Coordinates of C-alpha atoms and ligand atoms in Angstrom, one line a residue:
M104 CA -28.9 8.1 -0.9
S105 CA -25.5 6.9 -2.3
D106 CA -24.5 3.5 -1.0
K107 CA -21.5 4.8 0.8
N108 CA -23.7 6.8 3.2
L109 CA -25.7 3.8 4.2
S110 CA -25.1 2.3 7.7
G111 CA -23.6 -1.1 7.9
T112 CA -27.0 -2.6 8.9
E113 CA -28.6 -1.3 5.7
K114 CA -26.0 -3.1 3.6
I115 CA -26.5 -6.3 5.5
K116 CA -30.2 -6.2 5.0
M117 CA -29.9 -5.5 1.2
A118 CA -27.4 -8.3 0.7
S119 CA -29.4 -10.8 2.8
R120 CA -31.6 -12.4 0.1
G121 CA -34.8 -12.0 2.1
L122 CA -33.2 -12.1 5.6
R123 CA -31.4 -15.4 4.9
G124 CA -27.8 -14.3 4.9
T125 CA -25.6 -17.1 6.1
L126 CA -27.8 -18.0 9.1
S127 CA -27.9 -21.7 8.1
E128 CA -24.1 -21.9 7.9
S129 CA -23.8 -20.0 11.2
L130 CA -26.1 -22.5 12.8
G131 CA -24.2 -25.4 11.5
D132 CA -20.8 -24.2 12.9
S133 CA -20.3 -26.2 16.1
Y134 CA -17.0 -24.6 16.9
T135 CA -18.7 -21.6 18.5
G136 CA -21.9 -20.9 20.4
A137 CA -22.1 -17.7 18.4
I138 CA -23.3 -16.9 14.9
R139 CA -21.5 -14.7 12.4
E140 CA -21.6 -11.0 12.9
D141 CA -23.8 -10.1 9.9
D142 CA -26.2 -12.9 10.9
Q143 CA -26.5 -11.4 14.3
S144 CA -28.2 -8.4 12.7
L145 CA -30.4 -10.7 10.6
S146 CA -31.4 -13.0 13.4
K147 CA -33.2 -10.1 15.0
F148 CA -35.7 -10.1 12.1
H149 CA -36.4 -13.7 13.0
G150 CA -37.2 -12.8 16.6
M151 CA -34.0 -13.5 18.4
Y152 CA -30.9 -11.8 19.8
Q153 CA -27.5 -13.3 20.4
Q154 CA -26.5 -12.5 24.0
D155 CA -24.0 -13.7 26.6
D156 CA -24.3 -14.2 30.3
R157 CA -22.7 -11.0 31.6
D158 CA -22.4 -12.4 35.1
R159 CA -20.0 -14.9 33.8
R160 CA -17.8 -12.9 31.4
L161 CA -14.8 -12.5 33.8
E162 CA -14.8 -16.1 34.8
R163 CA -15.0 -17.3 31.2
S164 CA -12.3 -15.0 30.0
A165 CA -10.0 -16.1 32.9
K166 CA -10.5 -19.6 31.6
K167 CA -9.8 -18.4 28.1
L168 CA -13.3 -19.5 27.0
E169 CA -15.5 -17.6 24.7
P170 CA -18.4 -15.8 26.4
L171 CA -21.3 -18.0 27.3
Y172 CA -23.3 -17.3 24.2
S173 CA -27.0 -18.0 24.0
F174 CA -30.1 -16.6 22.4
M175 CA -33.2 -14.6 23.5
C176 CA -36.2 -15.5 21.5
R177 CA -39.4 -13.4 21.4
L178 CA -42.9 -14.6 20.2
R179 CA -45.1 -12.7 17.8
L180 CA -48.3 -12.3 19.7
P181 CA -50.5 -9.5 18.4
G182 CA -52.8 -8.5 21.3
G183 CA -50.8 -10.8 23.6
F184 CA -52.9 -14.0 23.7
L185 CA -52.1 -17.7 24.2
T186 CA -54.4 -20.6 24.6
A187 CA -54.0 -23.0 27.5
Q188 CA -52.5 -25.5 25.1
Q189 CA -49.9 -23.0 23.9
W190 CA -49.1 -22.1 27.5
M191 CA -48.4 -25.8 28.3
M192 CA -46.1 -25.9 25.2
L193 CA -44.3 -22.8 26.3
H194 CA -43.8 -24.1 29.8
D195 CA -42.3 -27.3 28.4
V196 CA -40.0 -25.4 25.9
A197 CA -38.9 -23.0 28.6
G198 CA -37.8 -25.9 30.8
K199 CA -36.1 -27.9 28.0
H200 CA -34.4 -25.2 26.0
S201 CA -34.1 -21.9 28.0
T202 CA -33.3 -20.7 31.5
G203 CA -36.8 -21.9 32.5
T204 CA -38.0 -18.4 33.3
I205 CA -40.9 -17.2 31.1
K206 CA -40.7 -13.4 30.7
I207 CA -43.7 -11.3 29.9
T208 CA -42.4 -8.2 28.0
T209 CA -43.5 -4.6 28.0
R210 CA -45.0 -5.2 24.6
Q211 CA -47.4 -7.9 25.6
T212 CA -45.5 -10.9 24.5
I213 CA -43.2 -13.6 25.8
Q214 CA -39.4 -13.9 25.7
L215 CA -37.3 -16.9 26.6
H216 CA -33.6 -16.4 27.4
G217 CA -30.5 -18.6 27.4
I218 CA -31.4 -20.7 24.4
L219 CA -28.1 -22.4 23.2
K220 CA -27.5 -22.3 19.4
S221 CA -28.3 -26.0 19.1
H222 CA -31.6 -25.5 20.9
I223 CA -33.0 -22.8 18.6
K224 CA -34.4 -25.1 16.0
P225 CA -36.3 -27.4 18.5
T226 CA -37.7 -24.3 20.1
M227 CA -38.9 -22.9 16.8
H228 CA -40.4 -26.3 15.9
S229 CA -42.4 -26.4 19.1
F230 CA -43.7 -22.9 18.4
N231 CA -44.6 -23.7 14.9
L232 CA -46.4 -26.9 15.9
N233 CA -48.5 -24.8 18.2
G234 CA -49.4 -22.1 15.7
L235 CA -46.8 -19.6 16.9
D236 CA -43.8 -17.9 15.4
S237 CA -41.2 -15.3 16.3
I238 CA -41.2 -13.6 12.9
A239 CA -40.3 -9.8 13.0
T240 CA -40.5 -9.4 16.8
C241 CA -37.1 -7.7 16.6
G242 CA -35.3 -6.0 13.7
D243 CA -36.1 -3.1 11.4
V244 CA -39.7 -4.0 10.8
N245 CA -43.1 -3.7 12.5
R246 CA -42.8 -5.4 15.9
N247 CA -45.5 -7.0 18.1
V248 CA -48.7 -5.1 17.8
C249 CA -50.1 -4.1 21.2
V250 CA -53.7 -3.5 22.1
S251 CA -55.4 -2.6 25.3
S252 CA -55.7 -5.7 27.4
I253 CA -58.3 -4.6 29.9
P254 CA -60.7 -7.6 29.9
A255 CA -63.2 -7.4 27.1
Q256 CA -66.0 -5.1 28.2
S257 CA -67.8 -5.1 24.9
A258 CA -67.9 -6.7 21.5
I259 CA -66.0 -3.6 20.3
H260 CA -62.9 -4.8 22.3
E261 CA -63.0 -8.0 20.2
E262 CA -63.3 -6.1 17.0
I263 CA -60.3 -4.0 17.9
F264 CA -58.3 -7.0 18.9
G265 CA -59.0 -8.3 15.4
Y266 CA -57.3 -5.1 14.0
A267 CA -54.1 -5.9 16.0
K268 CA -53.9 -9.3 14.2
K269 CA -54.6 -7.8 10.8
I270 CA -52.0 -5.1 11.2
S271 CA -49.5 -7.7 12.3
E272 CA -50.2 -9.9 9.3
M273 CA -50.2 -6.9 6.9
A274 CA -46.8 -5.7 8.1
K275 CA -45.1 -9.1 8.4
P276 CA -42.2 -9.6 6.0
K277 CA -43.1 -11.8 3.0
T278 CA -39.9 -13.8 3.0
R279 CA -40.2 -17.5 3.9
A280 CA -36.7 -17.4 5.5
W281 CA -38.0 -18.1 9.0
Y282 CA -39.6 -21.4 7.8
E283 CA -36.5 -22.4 5.8
I284 CA -33.9 -21.7 8.3
W285 CA -35.5 -22.8 11.5
L286 CA -38.0 -25.4 10.3
D287 CA -36.0 -26.8 7.3
E288 CA -38.8 -25.9 4.9
E289 CA -37.6 -26.6 1.3
K290 CA -36.8 -23.4 -0.7
I291 CA -38.7 -23.2 -3.9
G292 CA -36.2 -21.8 -6.5
E293 CA -33.6 -19.2 -6.0
K294 CA -35.9 -16.2 -6.4
V295 CA -36.3 -13.9 -3.4
E296 CA -39.9 -13.2 -2.6
D297 CA -41.3 -9.8 -3.6
D298 CA -42.1 -7.6 -0.6
P299 CA -43.9 -4.4 -1.6
L300 CA -43.8 -3.0 1.9
Y301 CA -40.3 -3.8 2.9
Q302 CA -38.6 -4.2 -0.5
N303 CA -35.1 -5.4 0.1
R304 CA -34.2 -2.7 2.6
Y305 CA -36.9 -3.1 5.3
L306 CA -37.4 -0.1 7.5
P307 CA -34.6 2.3 8.7
R308 CA -35.2 1.2 12.3
K309 CA -37.7 -0.8 14.5
F310 CA -41.3 0.2 14.2
K311 CA -44.1 -0.2 16.8
V312 CA -47.9 -0.1 16.4
G313 CA -50.3 0.1 19.4
I314 CA -54.0 0.4 19.7
A315 CA -55.7 2.0 22.7
I316 CA -59.3 1.8 23.8
P317 CA -60.1 5.0 25.8
P318 CA -60.7 5.6 28.6
H319 CA -57.8 3.2 29.4
N320 CA -54.3 4.0 28.4
D321 CA -52.9 0.8 29.8
I322 CA -50.8 0.5 26.7
D323 CA -49.0 3.8 27.0
I324 CA -50.3 4.5 23.5
L325 CA -48.3 7.6 22.6
I326 CA -44.9 5.9 22.9
N327 CA -45.7 3.9 19.7
D328 CA -44.3 4.8 16.3
C329 CA -47.9 4.5 15.0
A330 CA -50.7 4.8 17.6
L331 CA -54.3 4.1 17.0
I332 CA -56.8 5.5 19.4
A333 CA -60.2 3.9 19.2
I334 CA -63.1 6.4 19.0
I335 CA -66.2 4.8 20.4
E336 CA -69.5 6.7 20.3
N337 CA -72.8 5.3 21.7
G338 CA -71.3 1.9 22.0
E339 CA -70.1 1.8 18.4
L340 CA -66.6 1.8 17.0
K341 CA -66.5 4.9 14.8
G342 CA -62.9 4.6 13.7
F343 CA -59.4 5.6 15.0
N344 CA -57.4 8.7 15.6
I345 CA -54.1 7.9 14.0
A346 CA -50.9 9.3 15.7
A347 CA -47.3 8.9 14.7
G348 CA -43.8 9.7 16.0
G349 CA -43.6 8.1 19.5
G350 CA -40.5 6.5 20.8
L351 CA -38.6 6.6 24.1
G352 CA -34.9 5.7 23.4
A353 CA -32.1 8.1 24.0
T354 CA -28.3 8.0 24.5
H355 CA -26.7 9.5 27.6
G356 CA -24.7 12.6 26.5
N357 CA -26.2 12.8 23.0
E358 CA -28.6 15.7 22.9
N359 CA -29.8 14.8 19.4
T360 CA -31.5 11.7 20.9
Y361 CA -34.6 12.1 23.0
P362 CA -37.9 10.4 23.9
R363 CA -41.0 11.7 22.2
L364 CA -44.7 11.1 22.3
A365 CA -46.7 10.5 19.1
S366 CA -48.5 13.4 17.4
V367 CA -52.1 12.9 16.3
L368 CA -52.3 13.1 12.5
G369 CA -56.1 12.7 12.0
F370 CA -59.1 10.4 12.1
V371 CA -60.0 7.5 9.8
E372 CA -63.6 6.0 10.0
N373 CA -64.2 2.4 10.8
D374 CA -63.5 1.0 7.3
E375 CA -61.1 -1.9 7.6
Q376 CA -59.4 -1.2 4.2
K377 CA -58.9 2.4 4.9
I378 CA -57.5 1.9 8.4
L379 CA -55.1 -0.8 7.3
K380 CA -54.0 1.4 4.4
A381 CA -53.5 4.4 6.7
V382 CA -51.2 2.3 8.9
Y383 CA -49.5 0.9 5.9
E384 CA -48.7 4.4 4.5
V385 CA -47.6 5.8 7.8
I386 CA -45.0 3.0 7.6
T387 CA -44.1 3.6 4.0
V388 CA -43.4 7.3 4.6
Q389 CA -41.0 6.3 7.4
R390 CA -39.5 3.7 5.0
D391 CA -38.8 6.3 2.4
F392 CA -37.9 9.3 4.5
G393 CA -36.3 7.8 7.5
N394 CA -32.5 8.3 8.1
R395 CA -30.6 5.3 6.7
S396 CA -27.1 6.5 7.5
D397 CA -27.3 7.2 11.2
R398 CA -29.2 4.6 13.2
K399 CA -29.4 7.0 16.2
Q400 CA -31.5 9.3 14.1
A401 CA -33.5 6.7 12.2
R402 CA -36.7 6.2 14.3
I403 CA -39.9 7.8 13.0
K404 CA -39.8 10.4 15.8
Y405 CA -36.8 12.0 14.2
T406 CA -38.3 11.7 10.7
I407 CA -41.4 13.6 11.9
D408 CA -39.4 16.2 13.7
K409 CA -37.3 16.7 10.6
L410 CA -40.2 16.9 8.1
G411 CA -42.8 18.5 10.5
V412 CA -46.1 16.9 11.4
D413 CA -48.0 18.6 8.6
R414 CA -45.6 17.5 5.9
Y415 CA -45.7 13.9 7.2
R416 CA -49.5 13.9 7.2
E417 CA -49.6 15.3 3.7
E418 CA -47.2 12.6 2.5
V419 CA -49.4 9.9 4.1
E420 CA -52.5 11.4 2.5
K421 CA -50.9 11.6 -0.9
R422 CA -50.2 7.9 -0.8
L423 CA -53.6 7.1 0.6
G424 CA -55.5 9.0 -2.0
F425 CA -57.8 10.5 0.7
K426 CA -57.5 13.1 3.4
L427 CA -57.5 12.2 7.1
Q428 CA -60.4 13.7 8.9
E429 CA -60.0 16.1 11.8
A430 CA -59.0 14.1 14.9
R431 CA -62.0 13.2 17.2
P432 CA -61.9 14.1 20.9
F433 CA -60.9 11.3 23.3
E434 CA -60.1 11.1 27.0
F435 CA -58.0 8.7 29.0
T436 CA -58.8 8.4 32.7
E437 CA -56.5 5.5 33.8
R438 CA -53.7 3.2 32.7
K439 CA -53.2 0.6 35.4
D440 CA -54.1 -3.0 35.1
W441 CA -57.3 -4.3 36.7
Y442 CA -56.0 -6.8 39.2
G443 CA -58.2 -9.7 40.5
W444 CA -61.5 -10.9 39.1
V445 CA -63.4 -9.0 36.5
K446 CA -66.6 -10.0 34.6
D447 CA -67.0 -9.2 30.9
Y448 CA -70.0 -8.3 28.8
K449 CA -70.6 -12.0 27.9
G450 CA -70.6 -13.0 31.6
N451 CA -67.1 -14.6 31.4
W452 CA -64.5 -14.0 34.0
H453 CA -60.9 -12.8 33.9
Y454 CA -58.3 -12.8 36.7
T455 CA -55.3 -10.5 36.4
V456 CA -52.3 -11.9 38.2
F457 CA -49.6 -9.6 39.5
V458 CA -46.3 -10.7 38.0
E459 CA -43.4 -8.7 39.3
N460 CA -41.5 -7.4 36.3
G461 CA -43.1 -10.1 34.1
R462 CA -40.9 -12.9 35.4
I463 CA -42.7 -16.2 35.6
L464 CA -40.8 -18.7 37.7
D465 CA -41.1 -20.5 41.0
E466 CA -39.1 -18.3 43.4
N467 CA -39.1 -17.1 47.0
G468 CA -41.8 -19.5 48.1
L469 CA -44.2 -18.5 45.3
Q470 CA -44.9 -21.3 42.8
L471 CA -46.2 -19.0 40.1
K472 CA -44.9 -21.1 37.2
T473 CA -46.3 -24.3 38.6
A474 CA -49.6 -22.7 39.4
L475 CA -50.0 -21.3 35.8
L476 CA -49.2 -24.8 34.4
E477 CA -51.8 -26.4 36.5
I478 CA -54.3 -23.8 35.5
A479 CA -53.4 -24.3 31.8
E480 CA -53.9 -28.1 32.3
T481 CA -57.5 -27.6 33.2
G482 CA -58.0 -26.1 29.7
L483 CA -60.5 -23.6 31.3
A484 CA -58.6 -20.3 30.9
G485 CA -56.8 -18.4 28.2
F486 CA -53.6 -16.4 28.8
R487 CA -53.6 -12.8 27.9
F488 CA -50.6 -10.5 28.6
T489 CA -50.5 -6.9 29.5
V490 CA -48.0 -4.3 28.6
N491 CA -47.5 -3.8 32.3
Q492 CA -45.9 -7.3 32.3
N493 CA -48.9 -9.1 34.0
V494 CA -50.9 -12.1 32.9
I495 CA -54.7 -12.2 32.7
L496 CA -56.3 -15.7 33.1
S497 CA -59.0 -15.0 30.6
D498 CA -62.4 -16.0 29.2
I499 CA -63.4 -18.3 32.1
N500 CA -67.0 -19.5 32.1
E501 CA -69.1 -18.8 35.2
E502 CA -69.2 -22.5 36.1
D503 CA -65.4 -22.9 35.8
K504 CA -64.5 -19.8 37.9
H505 CA -64.6 -21.8 41.1
T506 CA -62.0 -24.3 39.8
I507 CA -59.6 -21.5 38.8
D508 CA -60.2 -19.6 42.0
T509 CA -59.4 -22.7 44.0
L510 CA -56.1 -23.2 42.2
L511 CA -55.2 -19.5 42.6
R512 CA -55.8 -19.9 46.3
K513 CA -54.0 -23.2 46.5
Y514 CA -50.8 -21.5 45.2
R515 CA -51.4 -18.3 47.1
I516 CA -51.6 -16.3 43.9
I517 CA -54.6 -14.3 45.1
E518 CA -52.8 -13.5 48.4
H519 CA -49.7 -12.5 46.4
T520 CA -51.7 -10.2 44.1
D521 CA -53.8 -8.6 46.9
N522 CA -50.9 -8.1 49.2
A523 CA -48.6 -6.3 46.8
G524 CA -48.4 -2.6 47.5
A525 CA -49.8 0.0 45.2
L526 CA -46.3 1.2 44.1
R527 CA -45.0 -2.3 43.4
K528 CA -48.2 -3.3 41.5
N529 CA -47.9 -0.4 39.1
A530 CA -44.1 -0.6 38.6
I531 CA -42.2 -1.8 35.6
A532 CA -38.5 -2.7 35.2
C533 CA -36.8 -3.8 32.0
V534 CA -34.7 -6.9 31.7
A535 CA -31.2 -5.3 31.9
L536 CA -28.5 -7.5 33.5
N537 CA -27.5 -10.3 33.1
T538 CA -28.6 -10.7 29.5
C539 CA -29.0 -7.3 28.0
G540 CA -25.9 -6.3 26.2
L541 CA -26.7 -2.6 26.5
A542 CA -27.5 -2.5 30.3
L543 CA -25.4 0.0 32.3
A544 CA -27.2 -0.9 35.6
E545 CA -29.5 -3.5 37.0
A546 CA -33.3 -3.1 36.6
Q547 CA -35.6 -6.2 37.0
R548 CA -33.2 -7.9 39.4
Y549 CA -32.9 -4.8 41.6
L550 CA -36.2 -2.9 41.5
P551 CA -38.1 -5.3 43.8
T552 CA -35.5 -4.7 46.5
L553 CA -35.5 -0.9 46.0
I554 CA -39.3 -0.9 46.2
S555 CA -39.1 -2.7 49.6
K556 CA -36.9 0.2 50.7
I557 CA -39.2 2.9 49.3
E558 CA -42.3 1.4 50.8
P559 CA -41.4 2.5 54.4
L560 CA -41.0 6.0 53.1
L561 CA -44.5 5.9 51.5
D562 CA -45.9 4.6 54.9
K563 CA -44.1 7.4 56.7
H564 CA -45.8 10.0 54.5
G565 CA -49.1 8.2 54.4
L566 CA -48.8 7.5 50.7
Q567 CA -48.9 3.7 50.8
N568 CA -52.1 3.6 48.8
D569 CA -51.1 6.2 46.3
E570 CA -50.8 4.6 42.8
I571 CA -47.7 6.4 41.7
I572 CA -46.2 5.0 38.5
L573 CA -42.5 4.2 39.0
R574 CA -40.4 2.5 36.4
M575 CA -36.7 1.6 36.1
T576 CA -34.5 0.8 33.1
G577 CA -30.9 -0.2 33.0
C578 CA -30.0 2.3 30.3
P579 CA -31.7 5.2 28.5
N580 CA -33.3 3.0 25.8
G581 CA -36.5 3.1 27.7
C582 CA -37.6 -0.6 27.4
G583 CA -39.4 -0.4 30.7
R584 CA -40.9 3.0 29.5
S585 CA -39.2 4.9 32.3
P586 CA -39.5 8.2 30.5
N587 CA -43.3 7.8 30.6
A588 CA -43.5 7.4 34.4
E589 CA -44.2 9.7 37.3
I590 CA -40.9 8.5 38.7
G591 CA -38.4 7.2 36.3
F592 CA -35.0 5.6 37.1
V593 CA -32.5 5.4 34.2
G594 CA -29.3 3.5 34.8
T595 CA -26.0 5.3 34.2
A596 CA -23.5 2.8 35.8
L597 CA -23.7 -0.2 38.2
G598 CA -25.7 1.0 41.2
K599 CA -26.3 4.5 39.8
Y600 CA -29.5 6.0 38.3
N601 CA -30.7 9.3 36.9
L602 CA -33.9 10.3 38.6
H603 CA -36.7 11.6 36.4
I604 CA -39.9 13.1 37.7
G605 CA -42.9 15.0 36.4
G606 CA -44.5 12.5 34.1
D607 CA -48.3 12.3 34.5
R608 CA -50.3 9.4 35.8
L609 CA -52.0 8.7 32.5
G610 CA -48.9 8.5 30.3
L611 CA -49.6 11.7 28.3
R612 CA -46.6 13.7 29.5
L613 CA -43.0 12.6 29.6
N614 CA -40.9 13.1 32.7
T615 CA -37.8 15.2 33.0
K616 CA -34.4 14.5 34.6
Y617 CA -34.2 15.9 38.1
K618 CA -31.0 14.4 39.5
D619 CA -28.0 12.7 38.0
S620 CA -26.5 9.4 38.9
L621 CA -27.8 8.7 42.4
N622 CA -26.8 5.7 44.4
E623 CA -29.3 3.9 46.5
E624 CA -28.8 6.0 49.6
Q625 CA -29.2 9.2 47.6
I626 CA -32.3 7.8 45.8
L627 CA -34.0 7.1 49.2
S628 CA -33.2 10.4 50.8
T629 CA -34.3 12.3 47.6
L630 CA -37.6 10.4 47.5
D631 CA -38.1 10.9 51.2
E632 CA -37.8 14.7 50.7
L633 CA -39.9 14.7 47.5
F634 CA -42.7 12.7 49.2
G635 CA -42.6 15.0 52.2
V636 CA -43.0 18.2 50.1
Y637 CA -45.7 16.5 48.0
V638 CA -47.8 15.7 51.0
S639 CA -47.5 19.1 52.6
E640 CA -47.9 21.2 49.4
K641 CA -50.1 19.3 46.9
N642 CA -53.5 20.5 45.8
E643 CA -56.6 18.5 46.4
G644 CA -56.5 15.4 44.2
E645 CA -53.1 16.3 42.6
T646 CA -51.1 13.3 41.6
F647 CA -47.4 13.0 42.5
G648 CA -46.5 13.4 38.8
D649 CA -48.6 16.5 38.3
F650 CA -47.3 18.0 41.6
S651 CA -43.7 17.4 40.8
Y652 CA -44.1 18.8 37.3
R653 CA -45.7 22.0 38.7
K654 CA -43.2 22.4 41.5
Y655 CA -39.9 21.4 39.9
I656 CA -40.2 21.3 36.1
A657 CA -42.8 23.7 34.6
Ligands
SRM806 FE1 -36.2 -2.7 24.2 C1 -33.2 -2.9 22.8 C2 -35.6 -5.6 25.8 C3 -39.5 -2.9 25.0 C4 -36.6 0.6 23.3 N1 -34.7 -4.0 24.2 C5 -33.5 -3.9 23.5 C6 -32.6 -5.2 23.7 C7 -33.0 -6.1 22.5 C8 -31.1 -4.9 23.8 C9 -30.3 -5.0 22.6 O1 -30.6 -4.3 21.6 O2 -29.3 -5.7 22.6 C10 -33.2 -5.7 25.0 C11 -33.1 -7.2 25.2 C12 -32.9 -7.4 26.7 C13 -33.0 -8.9 27.0 O3 -32.0 -9.4 27.5 O4 -34.0 -9.5 26.9 C14 -34.6 -5.1 25.0 N2 -37.3 -4.1 25.1 C15 -36.9 -5.1 25.8 C16 -38.0 -5.8 26.6 C17 -37.9 -7.3 26.6 C18 -38.0 -5.2 28.0 C19 -38.8 -5.9 29.0 O5 -38.3 -6.0 30.1 O6 -40.0 -6.2 28.7 C20 -39.2 -5.3 25.8 C21 -39.6 -6.2 24.7 C22 -40.8 -5.7 24.0 C23 -41.4 -6.6 22.9 O7 -42.0 -7.6 23.3 O8 -41.2 -6.3 21.7 C24 -38.7 -4.0 25.2 N3 -37.8 -1.4 24.1 C25 -39.0 -1.7 24.6 C26 -39.7 -0.4 24.7 C27 -41.1 -0.3 25.3 C28 -42.2 -0.4 24.4 O9 -42.0 -0.6 23.1 O10 -43.4 -0.3 24.8 C29 -38.9 0.6 24.2 C30 -39.2 2.1 24.2 C31 -40.1 2.5 23.1 C32 -39.3 2.7 21.8 O11 -39.2 1.7 21.1 O12 -38.8 3.7 21.6 C33 -37.7 -0.1 23.8 N4 -35.1 -1.4 23.1 C34 -35.4 -0.1 23.0 C35 -34.3 0.6 22.4 C36 -34.2 2.1 22.0 C37 -34.5 2.3 20.6 C38 -34.3 3.8 20.2 O13 -35.1 4.3 19.4 O14 -33.3 4.3 20.6 C39 -33.3 -0.4 22.2 C40 -31.9 -0.2 21.6 C41 -31.9 -0.2 20.1 O15 -32.8 -0.4 19.4 O16 -30.8 0.2 19.6 C42 -33.8 -1.6 22.7
SF4_807 FE1 -31.5 -3.3 28.1 FE2 -31.5 -0.7 28.2 FE3 -33.6 -2.0 27.2 FE4 -33.1 -2.2 29.8 S1 -33.7 -0.3 28.7 S2 -33.5 -3.9 28.4 S3 -30.9 -2.1 29.9 S4 -31.6 -1.8 26.3

């Protein structure tokens, strides 16, 4: 492709000298809370986004002040696990350098918001001292690798968790820029590191890898750019079906953009080298064939639709030097988190805490953040995050269970988890306002209130225990995976949402738009009607998603 057709971001990447750009100079500029425009693109590869407080834009501009710039920073956490020690550090860093709220993301990691420019380095130093980093959690690279977080039921779960770490390492950019810029590591010579995977152009767009362990689809596996589905036979990991081409983002009014579920390419047996190589080559085909002029067409889902699944597979096989085997059968039977206490195959205990929209703070009489700190201070539990934005207090010995249970009761966390209704417990909302620059409407700040208004409707129709999957996003980018829900709300403007229905409960069929730009009153009356029809016309055992698909979409 000639240079003149490349998007602006492509040029910034290529000129960046291994993602360094002028980030150090931007950081040193104390006249503004922002960084230079090109550096804003590059900072994403280092795991952070420049944002501003959208609630305060008008007030700041009336005072002729620049927007209140700050940074969101995201940890690289393949498989989503922190030790108690790391949690204590995170609690401390969140209090000292960010808004204080610890946010569990929909990709099983943690974000901190509101970090001022001068606070980025101390934040990164603390991460690094505790064996953590934020490398490649945003940007046109492989992002955080997700893996089913249902508490370890067998040794196979641990083996698969190991794959998440290895894929994350394999697909990490080779540049030392993160260490130089944020930790002041000395640069050795002027030569930019060789990076056979990313070269100097990285990927055309973000790339996501997930690993599912059937029968649980807790990680919404098919929304990933590259999806690995574990095939387990007679208690043994046989290998993975490899799928590619998932992605949920779209743009209102642009029909060339759409959500898509990944297509299964084939099976690779449980040979670590072969599996890593297969993932690697799925990435390189996207690197070489993905659209680099139009970022709205650059995700792998468009590359696959343009090339065709067979052609994509052939290209992967050519690079691999072996053929993918025919995909093995698999079945998903559920995707929700397992709340409460669960015992694993080793006899250890895990407690899944309900965290509404992943926001850990002390609020509305619930001291969740304080409780988690006190639990971490015992050193008796690990912290494992789910893609449904919850935290699992994990790997607790039988003799320590009582201590953790007592703390959970002291802070009413068990009561909070048990008392949350079925709809609320299975719901997800993305961040949206006040930090997301792309939000058209509220999501995490509004969904709890909306659910409180939907719950009486569920009671009215006798559906209060129905585990309907409802999700809300403040725009059509799908960060809260609203296209993959039985009921999806997609923000169109402040207070207005498109209503999508017809997705299935297991996350294997996307939903379809049913109504445009509804306000709250219209949302409630539409749902009241839909629930009523569902109750009177559904077949035995038919879920809301399947019913609404049959009745209104198919
Ligand atoms: Fe996302 C962009 C937040 C998961 C699709 N996402 C953003 C940005 C960075 C906005 C921006 O570009 O300026 C949001 C920052 C908000 C903030 O203030 O923190 C943002 N995305 C999030 C998180 C934090 C939502 C959450 O509440 O948890 C999730 C972080 C995951 C992580 O830890 O890596 C998050 N984003 C997702 C997912 C869900 C998933 O991966 O499981 C999707 C849909 C799947 C997919 O990738 O297609 C998703 N985010 C997007 C898109 C649409 C991309 C596209 O192909 O069109 C954008 C916009 C973009 O890239 O241009 C976006
Ligand atoms: Fe922001 Fe839209 Fe993603 Fe929500 S879905 S976090 S509003 S980009």
